[in-house]
Amino acid sequence: CRGGVAEAMVRPAPSLQYETDERSMLVETDVTSADVDVPKKTGSIRVGTSDLARISRKELDPLPQYTDLPESIYGAAMMATFRFSLSDSGSVRGIAVSVMLGLFINTGMQFYILYCTKKYICGPAVMHVRQLYAEYHTSAFDDAGHLLDDWTETWDRTDELCQLPLSQPYFYLALLCVWTGTCYVDLCESFRYLTYLWKLPEPAEGESAECDHDDEAIVITHLARGIKITIAVLVFLPKVFIAMFLWWLGARWLTSTLGFQDLMLNAVALAFITEMDELIYKVLVPTDIQAIVNTYKIMRVEHEDHMKATQTEDMNHVHQMRDKAFVTRIVGMLLALAFNILFPMVYMYKLQQVLPGYQWDVHGPCEERVREMLGDTEEAEGAHTHVSAHLHGHHAHHR
């Protein structure tokens, strides 16, 4: 880009001019003032076709040519596998064994915490909610199935029932969407790295991996099928299974949580389990090994494909590919949004088994009860404010 400056007398009205030729695009803007005659500056920006081509190619694939490994125990395990496939020296084997031990510790701890959560926390909570809902139908309804007018007075567990998450479905659905998004990000990361690895071409015969390297990074460019399968089985298969099982267990636990404060706290506690791989990485892996993890990269094959496809003088072809990529990204964003909203809705209305056969007969009766509770709270706060003001005035008068 280059700019030019010219001076002239101010014209009564501002103007905007566009001039183009075969080699460049010129945009000229006049800055004017209608009140006084002062020198005027006109700026022009020229963007050549070669610059437009570079911009279009960059917009077609804005991601870098290679991707970093995740800063977690999974990324360390991928690094150890890459190093072992490139060299089998004693130090390489030692690092690989140590990192894989950390990976197995992480996987074992996550499975154990999930098992204990299901057995000691989620299971009893589900049984308690089911008993509460069954007692609600026994105590608050008559033999014909009609809700009693004085059910809030004759049944002493009304406040407990109205703390059921399904009694406020929109609030519960919002938290469930956030929880779904948390697990969705984890799953997308796993499938993205699996795609990067699987697209890497095969190395030369007799080699397990090939790389390009300089002083800053080591980029894996070729990888044998056996190494890809090893990483998929040892790293990503447990990671994907844990994320899916954790989503189901988390949704079930949130559904069976009594108390909206506890509902928020449980959602935060679930996020802790998803971050355990990063915690294990920071605790067990030395900082110098973490630095080695940061030096290893994976080549993005689609970046090379895009660059080859756009090495043409036909700018219309480049623009069409860029616009098609934009449409694909927008569609992907809308699909992700729809999934993270619709799937929790389907679970809430059709798939949840915390209260099988739930008849959606808690929200309406509890709305009136919640309004009464809020009214009592506001009255209590008003009385407290009045008493405080009275005491303050009494002390002021005494002074």
JSON list of N, CA, C and O in Angstrom, two decimals, residues 173 176-178 180-181 184 188 247 329-347:
[
{"chain": "A", "resi": 173, "resn": "LEU", "atom": "N", "xyz": [-32.49, -25.16, 31.64]},
{"chain": "A", "resi": 173, "resn": "LEU", "atom": "CA", "xyz": [-32.06, -25.35, 30.26]},
{"chain": "A", "resi": 173, "resn": "LEU", "atom": "C", "xyz": [-30.85, -24.46, 29.95]},
{"chain": "A", "resi": 173, "resn": "LEU", "atom": "O", "xyz": [-29.93, -24.89, 29.23]},
{"chain": "A", "resi": 176, "resn": "LEU", "atom": "N", "xyz": [-27.88, -26.15, 31.37]},
{"chain": "A", "resi": 176, "resn": "LEU", "atom": "CA", "xyz": [-27.60, -27.36, 30.61]},
{"chain": "A", "resi": 176, "resn": "LEU", "atom": "C", "xyz": [-26.95, -27.02, 29.27]},
{"chain": "A", "resi": 176, "resn": "LEU", "atom": "O", "xyz": [-26.08, -27.76, 28.79]},
{"chain": "A", "resi": 177, "resn": "CYS", "atom": "N", "xyz": [-27.34, -25.91, 28.66]},
{"chain": "A", "resi": 177, "resn": "CYS", "atom": "CA", "xyz": [-26.69, -25.47, 27.42]},
{"chain": "A", "resi": 177, "resn": "CYS", "atom": "C", "xyz": [-25.23, -25.10, 27.66]},
{"chain": "A", "resi": 177, "resn": "CYS", "atom": "O", "xyz": [-24.36, -25.41, 26.84]},
{"chain": "A", "resi": 178, "resn": "VAL", "atom": "N", "xyz": [-24.97, -24.42, 28.78]},
{"chain": "A", "resi": 178, "resn": "VAL", "atom": "CA", "xyz": [-23.58, -24.07, 29.11]},
{"chain": "A", "resi": 178, "resn": "VAL", "atom": "C", "xyz": [-22.76, -25.33, 29.34]},
{"chain": "A", "resi": 178, "resn": "VAL", "atom": "O", "xyz": [-21.61, -25.45, 28.86]},
{"chain": "A", "resi": 180, "resn": "THR", "atom": "N", "xyz": [-23.36, -28.32, 28.10]},
{"chain": "A", "resi": 180, "resn": "THR", "atom": "CA", "xyz": [-23.20, -28.96, 26.80]},
{"chain": "A", "resi": 180, "resn": "THR", "atom": "C", "xyz": [-22.10, -28.27, 25.99]},
{"chain": "A", "resi": 180, "resn": "THR", "atom": "O", "xyz": [-21.28, -28.95, 25.35]},
{"chain": "A", "resi": 181, "resn": "GLY", "atom": "N", "xyz": [-22.04, -26.96, 26.03]},
{"chain": "A", "resi": 181, "resn": "GLY", "atom": "CA", "xyz": [-20.99, -26.24, 25.32]},
{"chain": "A", "resi": 181, "resn": "GLY", "atom": "C", "xyz": [-19.61, -26.57, 25.86]},
{"chain": "A", "resi": 181, "resn": "GLY", "atom": "O", "xyz": [-18.64, -26.68, 25.09]},
{"chain": "A", "resi": 184, "resn": "TYR", "atom": "N", "xyz": [-18.78, -29.91, 24.52]},
{"chain": "A", "resi": 184, "resn": "TYR", "atom": "CA", "xyz": [-18.70, -29.81, 23.06]},
{"chain": "A", "resi": 184, "resn": "TYR", "atom": "C", "xyz": [-17.33, -29.28, 22.64]},
{"chain": "A", "resi": 184, "resn": "TYR", "atom": "O", "xyz": [-16.73, -29.78, 21.67]},
{"chain": "A", "resi": 188, "resn": "CYS", "atom": "N", "xyz": [-14.76, -31.29, 20.26]},
{"chain": "A", "resi": 188, "resn": "CYS", "atom": "CA", "xyz": [-14.29, -30.69, 19.01]},
{"chain": "A", "resi": 188, "resn": "CYS", "atom": "C", "xyz": [-12.77, -30.64, 18.95]},
{"chain": "A", "resi": 188, "resn": "CYS", "atom": "O", "xyz": [-12.18, -30.87, 17.89]},
{"chain": "A", "resi": 247, "resn": "TRP", "atom": "N", "xyz": [-20.55, -35.71, 30.14]},
{"chain": "A", "resi": 247, "resn": "TRP", "atom": "CA", "xyz": [-21.73, -34.90, 29.81]},
{"chain": "A", "resi": 247, "resn": "TRP", "atom": "C", "xyz": [-22.99, -35.57, 30.34]},
{"chain": "A", "resi": 247, "resn": "TRP", "atom": "O", "xyz": [-23.84, -34.92, 30.96]},
{"chain": "A", "resi": 329, "resn": "ARG", "atom": "N", "xyz": [-18.04, -21.65, 6.92]},
{"chain": "A", "resi": 329, "resn": "ARG", "atom": "CA", "xyz": [-17.81, -21.29, 8.32]},
{"chain": "A", "resi": 329, "resn": "ARG", "atom": "C", "xyz": [-19.09, -20.80, 8.99]},
{"chain": "A", "resi": 329, "resn": "ARG", "atom": "O", "xyz": [-19.37, -21.14, 10.14]},
{"chain": "A", "resi": 330, "resn": "ILE", "atom": "N", "xyz": [-19.87, -20.00, 8.28]},
{"chain": "A", "resi": 330, "resn": "ILE", "atom": "CA", "xyz": [-21.12, -19.50, 8.85]},
{"chain": "A", "resi": 330, "resn": "ILE", "atom": "C", "xyz": [-22.09, -20.65, 9.11]},
{"chain": "A", "resi": 330, "resn": "ILE", "atom": "O", "xyz": [-22.74, -20.72, 10.16]},
{"chain": "A", "resi": 331, "resn": "VAL", "atom": "N", "xyz": [-22.19, -21.58, 8.16]},
{"chain": "A", "resi": 331, "resn": "VAL", "atom": "CA", "xyz": [-23.08, -22.74, 8.35]},
{"chain": "A", "resi": 331, "resn": "VAL", "atom": "C", "xyz": [-22.60, -23.57, 9.54]},
{"chain": "A", "resi": 331, "resn": "VAL", "atom": "O", "xyz": [-23.41, -24.03, 10.36]},
{"chain": "A", "resi": 332, "resn": "GLY", "atom": "N", "xyz": [-21.29, -23.76, 9.65]},
{"chain": "A", "resi": 332, "resn": "GLY", "atom": "CA", "xyz": [-20.77, -24.51, 10.79]},
{"chain": "A", "resi": 332, "resn": "GLY", "atom": "C", "xyz": [-21.07, -23.84, 12.11]},
{"chain": "A", "resi": 332, "resn": "GLY", "atom": "O", "xyz": [-21.40, -24.50, 13.10]},
{"chain": "A", "resi": 333, "resn": "MET", "atom": "N", "xyz": [-20.97, -22.51, 12.15]},
{"chain": "A", "resi": 333, "resn": "MET", "atom": "CA", "xyz": [-21.28, -21.77, 13.37]},
{"chain": "A", "resi": 333, "resn": "MET", "atom": "C", "xyz": [-22.75, -21.92, 13.75]},
{"chain": "A", "resi": 333, "resn": "MET", "atom": "O", "xyz": [-23.09, -22.14, 14.92]},
{"chain": "A", "resi": 334, "resn": "LEU", "atom": "N", "xyz": [-23.64, -21.83, 12.75]},
{"chain": "A", "resi": 334, "resn": "LEU", "atom": "CA", "xyz": [-25.07, -21.97, 13.02]},
{"chain": "A", "resi": 334, "resn": "LEU", "atom": "C", "xyz": [-25.42, -23.39, 13.46]},
{"chain": "A", "resi": 334, "resn": "LEU", "atom": "O", "xyz": [-26.25, -23.59, 14.36]},
{"chain": "A", "resi": 335, "resn": "LEU", "atom": "N", "xyz": [-24.76, -24.39, 12.86]},
{"chain": "A", "resi": 335, "resn": "LEU", "atom": "CA", "xyz": [-25.01, -25.77, 13.28]},
{"chain": "A", "resi": 335, "resn": "LEU", "atom": "C", "xyz": [-24.54, -26.00, 14.71]},
{"chain": "A", "resi": 335, "resn": "LEU", "atom": "O", "xyz": [-25.21, -26.70, 15.49]},
{"chain": "A", "resi": 336, "resn": "ALA", "atom": "N", "xyz": [-23.38, -25.45, 15.06]},
{"chain": "A", "resi": 336, "resn": "ALA", "atom": "CA", "xyz": [-22.89, -25.59, 16.43]},
{"chain": "A", "resi": 336, "resn": "ALA", "atom": "C", "xyz": [-23.85, -24.92, 17.43]},
{"chain": "A", "resi": 336, "resn": "ALA", "atom": "O", "xyz": [-24.15, -25.48, 18.50]},
{"chain": "A", "resi": 337, "resn": "LEU", "atom": "N", "xyz": [-24.35, -23.74, 17.07]},
{"chain": "A", "resi": 337, "resn": "LEU", "atom": "CA", "xyz": [-25.31, -23.05, 17.93]},
{"chain": "A", "resi": 337, "resn": "LEU", "atom": "C", "xyz": [-26.58, -23.88, 18.09]},
{"chain": "A", "resi": 337, "resn": "LEU", "atom": "O", "xyz": [-27.10, -24.04, 19.20]},
{"chain": "A", "resi": 338, "resn": "ALA", "atom": "N", "xyz": [-27.09, -24.42, 16.97]},
{"chain": "A", "resi": 338, "resn": "ALA", "atom": "CA", "xyz": [-28.32, -25.21, 17.03]},
{"chain": "A", "resi": 338, "resn": "ALA", "atom": "C", "xyz": [-28.11, -26.47, 17.87]},
{"chain": "A", "resi": 338, "resn": "ALA", "atom": "O", "xyz": [-28.97, -26.84, 18.67]},
{"chain": "A", "resi": 339, "resn": "PHE", "atom": "N", "xyz": [-26.97, -27.12, 17.71]},
{"chain": "A", "resi": 339, "resn": "PHE", "atom": "CA", "xyz": [-26.71, -28.34, 18.47]},
{"chain": "A", "resi": 339, "resn": "PHE", "atom": "C", "xyz": [-26.67, -28.05, 19.97]},
{"chain": "A", "resi": 339, "resn": "PHE", "atom": "O", "xyz": [-27.25, -28.79, 20.77]},
{"chain": "A", "resi": 340, "resn": "ASN", "atom": "N", "xyz": [-25.97, -26.99, 20.36]},
{"chain": "A", "resi": 340, "resn": "ASN", "atom": "CA", "xyz": [-25.81, -26.68, 21.78]},
{"chain": "A", "resi": 340, "resn": "ASN", "atom": "C", "xyz": [-27.07, -26.16, 22.43]},
{"chain": "A", "resi": 340, "resn": "ASN", "atom": "O", "xyz": [-27.12, -26.00, 23.66]},
{"chain": "A", "resi": 341, "resn": "ILE", "atom": "N", "xyz": [-28.10, -25.87, 21.64]},
{"chain": "A", "resi": 341, "resn": "ILE", "atom": "CA", "xyz": [-29.40, -25.48, 22.19]},
{"chain": "A", "resi": 341, "resn": "ILE", "atom": "C", "xyz": [-30.41, -26.61, 22.07]},
{"chain": "A", "resi": 341, "resn": "ILE", "atom": "O", "xyz": [-31.12, -26.93, 23.03]},
{"chain": "A", "resi": 342, "resn": "LEU", "atom": "N", "xyz": [-30.47, -27.23, 20.89]},
{"chain": "A", "resi": 342, "resn": "LEU", "atom": "CA", "xyz": [-31.49, -28.24, 20.65]},
{"chain": "A", "resi": 342, "resn": "LEU", "atom": "C", "xyz": [-31.22, -29.54, 21.39]},
{"chain": "A", "resi": 342, "resn": "LEU", "atom": "O", "xyz": [-32.15, -30.18, 21.90]},
{"chain": "A", "resi": 343, "resn": "PHE", "atom": "N", "xyz": [-29.96, -29.96, 21.45]},
{"chain": "A", "resi": 343, "resn": "PHE", "atom": "CA", "xyz": [-29.66, -31.22, 22.12]},
{"chain": "A", "resi": 343, "resn": "PHE", "atom": "C", "xyz": [-30.02, -31.17, 23.62]},
{"chain": "A", "resi": 343, "resn": "PHE", "atom": "O", "xyz": [-30.62, -32.13, 24.14]},
{"chain": "A", "resi": 344, "resn": "PRO", "atom": "N", "xyz": [-29.67, -30.11, 24.36]},
{"chain": "A", "resi": 344, "resn": "PRO", "atom": "CA", "xyz": [-30.16, -30.03, 25.75]},
{"chain": "A", "resi": 344, "resn": "PRO", "atom": "C", "xyz": [-31.68, -30.02, 25.85]},
{"chain": "A", "resi": 344, "resn": "PRO", "atom": "O", "xyz": [-32.24, -30.60, 26.80]},
{"chain": "A", "resi": 345, "resn": "MET", "atom": "N", "xyz": [-32.37, -29.40, 24.89]},
{"chain": "A", "resi": 345, "resn": "MET", "atom": "CA", "xyz": [-33.83, -29.42, 24.91]},
{"chain": "A", "resi": 345, "resn": "MET", "atom": "C", "xyz": [-34.37, -30.83, 24.72]},
{"chain": "A", "resi": 345, "resn": "MET", "atom": "O", "xyz": [-35.30, -31.25, 25.41]},
{"chain": "A", "resi": 346, "resn": "VAL", "atom": "N", "xyz": [-33.78, -31.56, 23.78]},
{"chain": "A", "resi": 346, "resn": "VAL", "atom": "CA", "xyz": [-34.21, -32.94, 23.56]},
{"chain": "A", "resi": 346, "resn": "VAL", "atom": "C", "xyz": [-33.95, -33.78, 24.81]},
{"chain": "A", "resi": 346, "resn": "VAL", "atom": "O", "xyz": [-34.79, -34.61, 25.20]},
{"chain": "A", "resi": 347, "resn": "TYR", "atom": "N", "xyz": [-32.81, -33.57, 25.44]},
{"chain": "A", "resi": 347, "resn": "TYR", "atom": "CA", "xyz": [-32.52, -34.32, 26.67]},
{"chain": "A", "resi": 347, "resn": "TYR", "atom": "C", "xyz": [-33.54, -33.97, 27.75]},
{"chain": "A", "resi": 347, "resn": "TYR", "atom": "O", "xyz": [-34.06, -34.87, 28.44]}
]
